[in-house]
Short mmCIF file of C-alpha atoms in Angstrom, two decimals:
data_model
loop_
_atom_site.label_atom_id
_atom_site.label_comp_id
_atom_site.label_asym_id
_atom_site.label_seq_id
_atom_site.Cartn_x
_atom_site.Cartn_y
_atom_site.Cartn_z
CA UNK A 21 -20.43 11.44 -12.64
CA UNK A 22 -19.66 8.01 -14.20
CA UNK A 23 -20.26 5.03 -11.92
CA UNK A 24 -16.81 3.25 -11.47
CA UNK A 25 -16.21 -0.34 -12.05
CA UNK A 26 -15.67 -2.47 -9.22
CA UNK A 27 -12.99 -5.33 -8.97
CA UNK A 28 -13.64 -7.70 -5.77
CA UNK A 29 -11.06 -9.88 -4.35
CA UNK A 30 -11.97 -12.63 -1.86
CA UNK A 31 -9.35 -15.29 -0.88
CA UNK A 32 -9.70 -18.69 -1.99
CA UNK A 33 -7.50 -21.87 -1.65
CA UNK A 34 -4.21 -21.52 -2.71
CA UNK A 35 -5.20 -17.99 -4.62
CA UNK A 36 -7.87 -15.53 -5.17
CA UNK A 37 -11.56 -14.91 -6.58
CA UNK A 38 -11.93 -11.86 -8.47
CA UNK A 39 -15.16 -10.57 -9.66
CA UNK A 40 -15.61 -7.61 -11.82
CA UNK A 41 -18.78 -5.53 -11.89
CA UNK A 42 -19.84 -2.93 -14.34
CA UNK A 43 -23.42 -1.74 -15.12
CA UNK A 44 -24.85 -4.63 -13.59
CA UNK A 45 -22.75 -7.28 -15.71
CA UNK A 46 -20.04 -9.48 -13.68
CA UNK A 47 -17.26 -11.57 -14.81
CA UNK A 48 -15.32 -13.60 -12.41
CA UNK A 49 -12.36 -15.85 -12.15
CA UNK A 50 -10.08 -17.93 -9.83
CA UNK A 51 -6.51 -16.98 -10.00
CA UNK A 52 -3.94 -19.24 -8.19
CA UNK A 53 -1.07 -17.28 -6.59
CA UNK A 54 -0.61 -13.72 -5.06
CA UNK A 55 -2.48 -10.65 -5.19
CA UNK A 56 -0.56 -9.27 -7.93
CA UNK A 57 -1.33 -11.84 -10.35
CA UNK A 58 -5.05 -11.49 -9.37
CA UNK A 59 -4.84 -7.90 -10.14
CA UNK A 60 -3.41 -8.48 -13.59
CA UNK A 61 -6.55 -11.10 -14.16
CA UNK A 62 -8.64 -8.28 -12.76
CA UNK A 63 -7.44 -5.82 -15.96
CA UNK A 64 -8.40 -8.20 -18.42
CA UNK A 65 -11.92 -8.90 -16.92
CA UNK A 66 -12.32 -5.14 -16.87
CA UNK A 67 -11.50 -4.92 -20.40
CA UNK A 68 -13.87 -7.82 -21.36
CA UNK A 69 -16.98 -6.46 -18.93
CA UNK A 70 -16.45 -2.85 -19.77
CA UNK A 71 -15.70 -2.94 -23.46
CA UNK A 72 -18.85 -0.88 -24.27
CA UNK A 73 -18.71 1.39 -21.28
CA UNK A 74 -15.84 3.53 -22.09
CA UNK A 75 -12.94 4.58 -19.95
CA UNK A 76 -14.03 4.63 -16.12
CA UNK A 77 -12.36 4.61 -13.23
CA UNK A 78 -11.79 1.04 -11.39
CA UNK A 79 -12.32 0.44 -7.57
CA UNK A 80 -10.34 -2.53 -6.40
CA UNK A 81 -11.86 -3.98 -3.20
CA UNK A 82 -10.45 -6.82 -0.88
CA UNK A 83 -13.42 -8.17 0.92
CA UNK A 84 -15.33 -5.03 -0.08
CA UNK A 85 -12.63 -2.69 1.42
CA UNK A 86 -10.69 -0.47 -0.92
CA UNK A 87 -8.15 0.54 1.65
CA UNK A 88 -7.48 -2.92 2.64
CA UNK A 89 -6.89 -4.03 -0.99
CA UNK A 90 -4.39 -1.17 -1.45
CA UNK A 91 -2.61 -2.00 1.65
CA UNK A 92 -2.24 -5.68 0.70
CA UNK A 93 -1.46 -5.14 -2.70
CA UNK A 94 1.37 -2.76 -2.07
CA UNK A 95 2.72 -4.89 0.66
CA UNK A 96 2.85 -7.88 -1.82
CA UNK A 97 4.42 -5.79 -4.48
CA UNK A 98 7.23 -4.12 -2.17
CA UNK A 99 7.80 -7.25 -0.37
CA UNK A 100 6.63 -6.19 2.92
CA UNK A 101 5.08 -8.75 5.36
CA UNK A 102 1.22 -7.73 6.08
CA UNK A 103 -1.37 -9.11 8.45
CA UNK A 104 -3.31 -11.85 6.51
CA UNK A 105 -6.80 -10.81 8.18
CA UNK A 106 -6.75 -7.06 7.96
CA UNK A 107 -4.52 -6.41 4.96
CA UNK A 108 -2.27 -4.07 7.19
CA UNK A 109 1.14 -3.82 6.52
CA UNK A 110 3.48 -4.93 9.18
CA UNK A 111 6.37 -2.50 9.60
CA UNK A 112 9.61 -4.27 11.20
CA UNK A 113 10.51 -2.82 14.36
CA UNK A 114 13.88 -2.01 15.05
CA UNK A 115 15.00 -0.55 18.52
CA UNK A 116 17.39 2.56 18.21
CA UNK A 117 19.83 0.62 20.45
CA UNK A 118 19.91 -2.41 18.21
CA UNK A 119 19.72 -0.47 15.11
CA UNK A 120 23.21 -1.10 12.69
CA UNK A 121 25.12 1.89 12.93
CA UNK A 122 23.37 3.57 15.91
CA UNK A 123 25.34 5.81 17.98
CA UNK A 124 24.72 6.52 21.71
CA UNK A 125 24.80 10.13 22.95
CA UNK A 126 27.80 10.91 24.70
CA UNK A 127 26.62 11.94 28.27
CA UNK A 128 29.35 14.07 28.81
CA UNK A 129 28.39 16.35 25.99
CA UNK A 130 24.51 15.67 25.60
CA UNK A 131 23.60 18.45 28.26
CA UNK A 132 26.09 20.92 27.21
CA UNK A 133 24.49 23.88 25.30
CA UNK A 134 26.63 26.04 22.90
CA UNK A 135 28.54 29.09 24.34
CA UNK A 136 26.42 32.31 23.36
CA UNK A 137 28.33 34.71 21.16
CA UNK A 138 30.18 37.85 22.61
CA UNK A 139 29.45 41.18 22.03
CA UNK A 140 32.82 41.48 19.86
CA UNK A 141 32.59 38.55 17.92
CA UNK A 142 31.37 40.43 14.64
CA UNK A 143 33.97 43.22 14.75
CA UNK A 144 37.65 42.80 13.28
CA UNK A 145 40.49 42.65 15.53
CA UNK A 146 43.90 44.24 14.48
#
């Protein structure tokens, strides 16, 4: 199995530091802006460092964690707020009673079960 190429991202003032490692070779850069811009720069660094390595999988790590990177990257791409320290997506919480278009159940009908079918319900009348 081929060894993956690692792209490690760390936060820096107003941006990110990206370090790509492949077979002991490294290339790095500082990118101002968001994680999406840093990810684009990592692709360029991967092409430079791994030019002779052939096609290999690239593992993107945020402070050494691939899951944290994935969560933070997708949160930024989709515009979902993320916790800056863990990269965890913060889903908006909407209570059922305050949700637009929410309908409260009618207490008069909520406890009534449908009537069971009668024995002659399937026979034609005539």
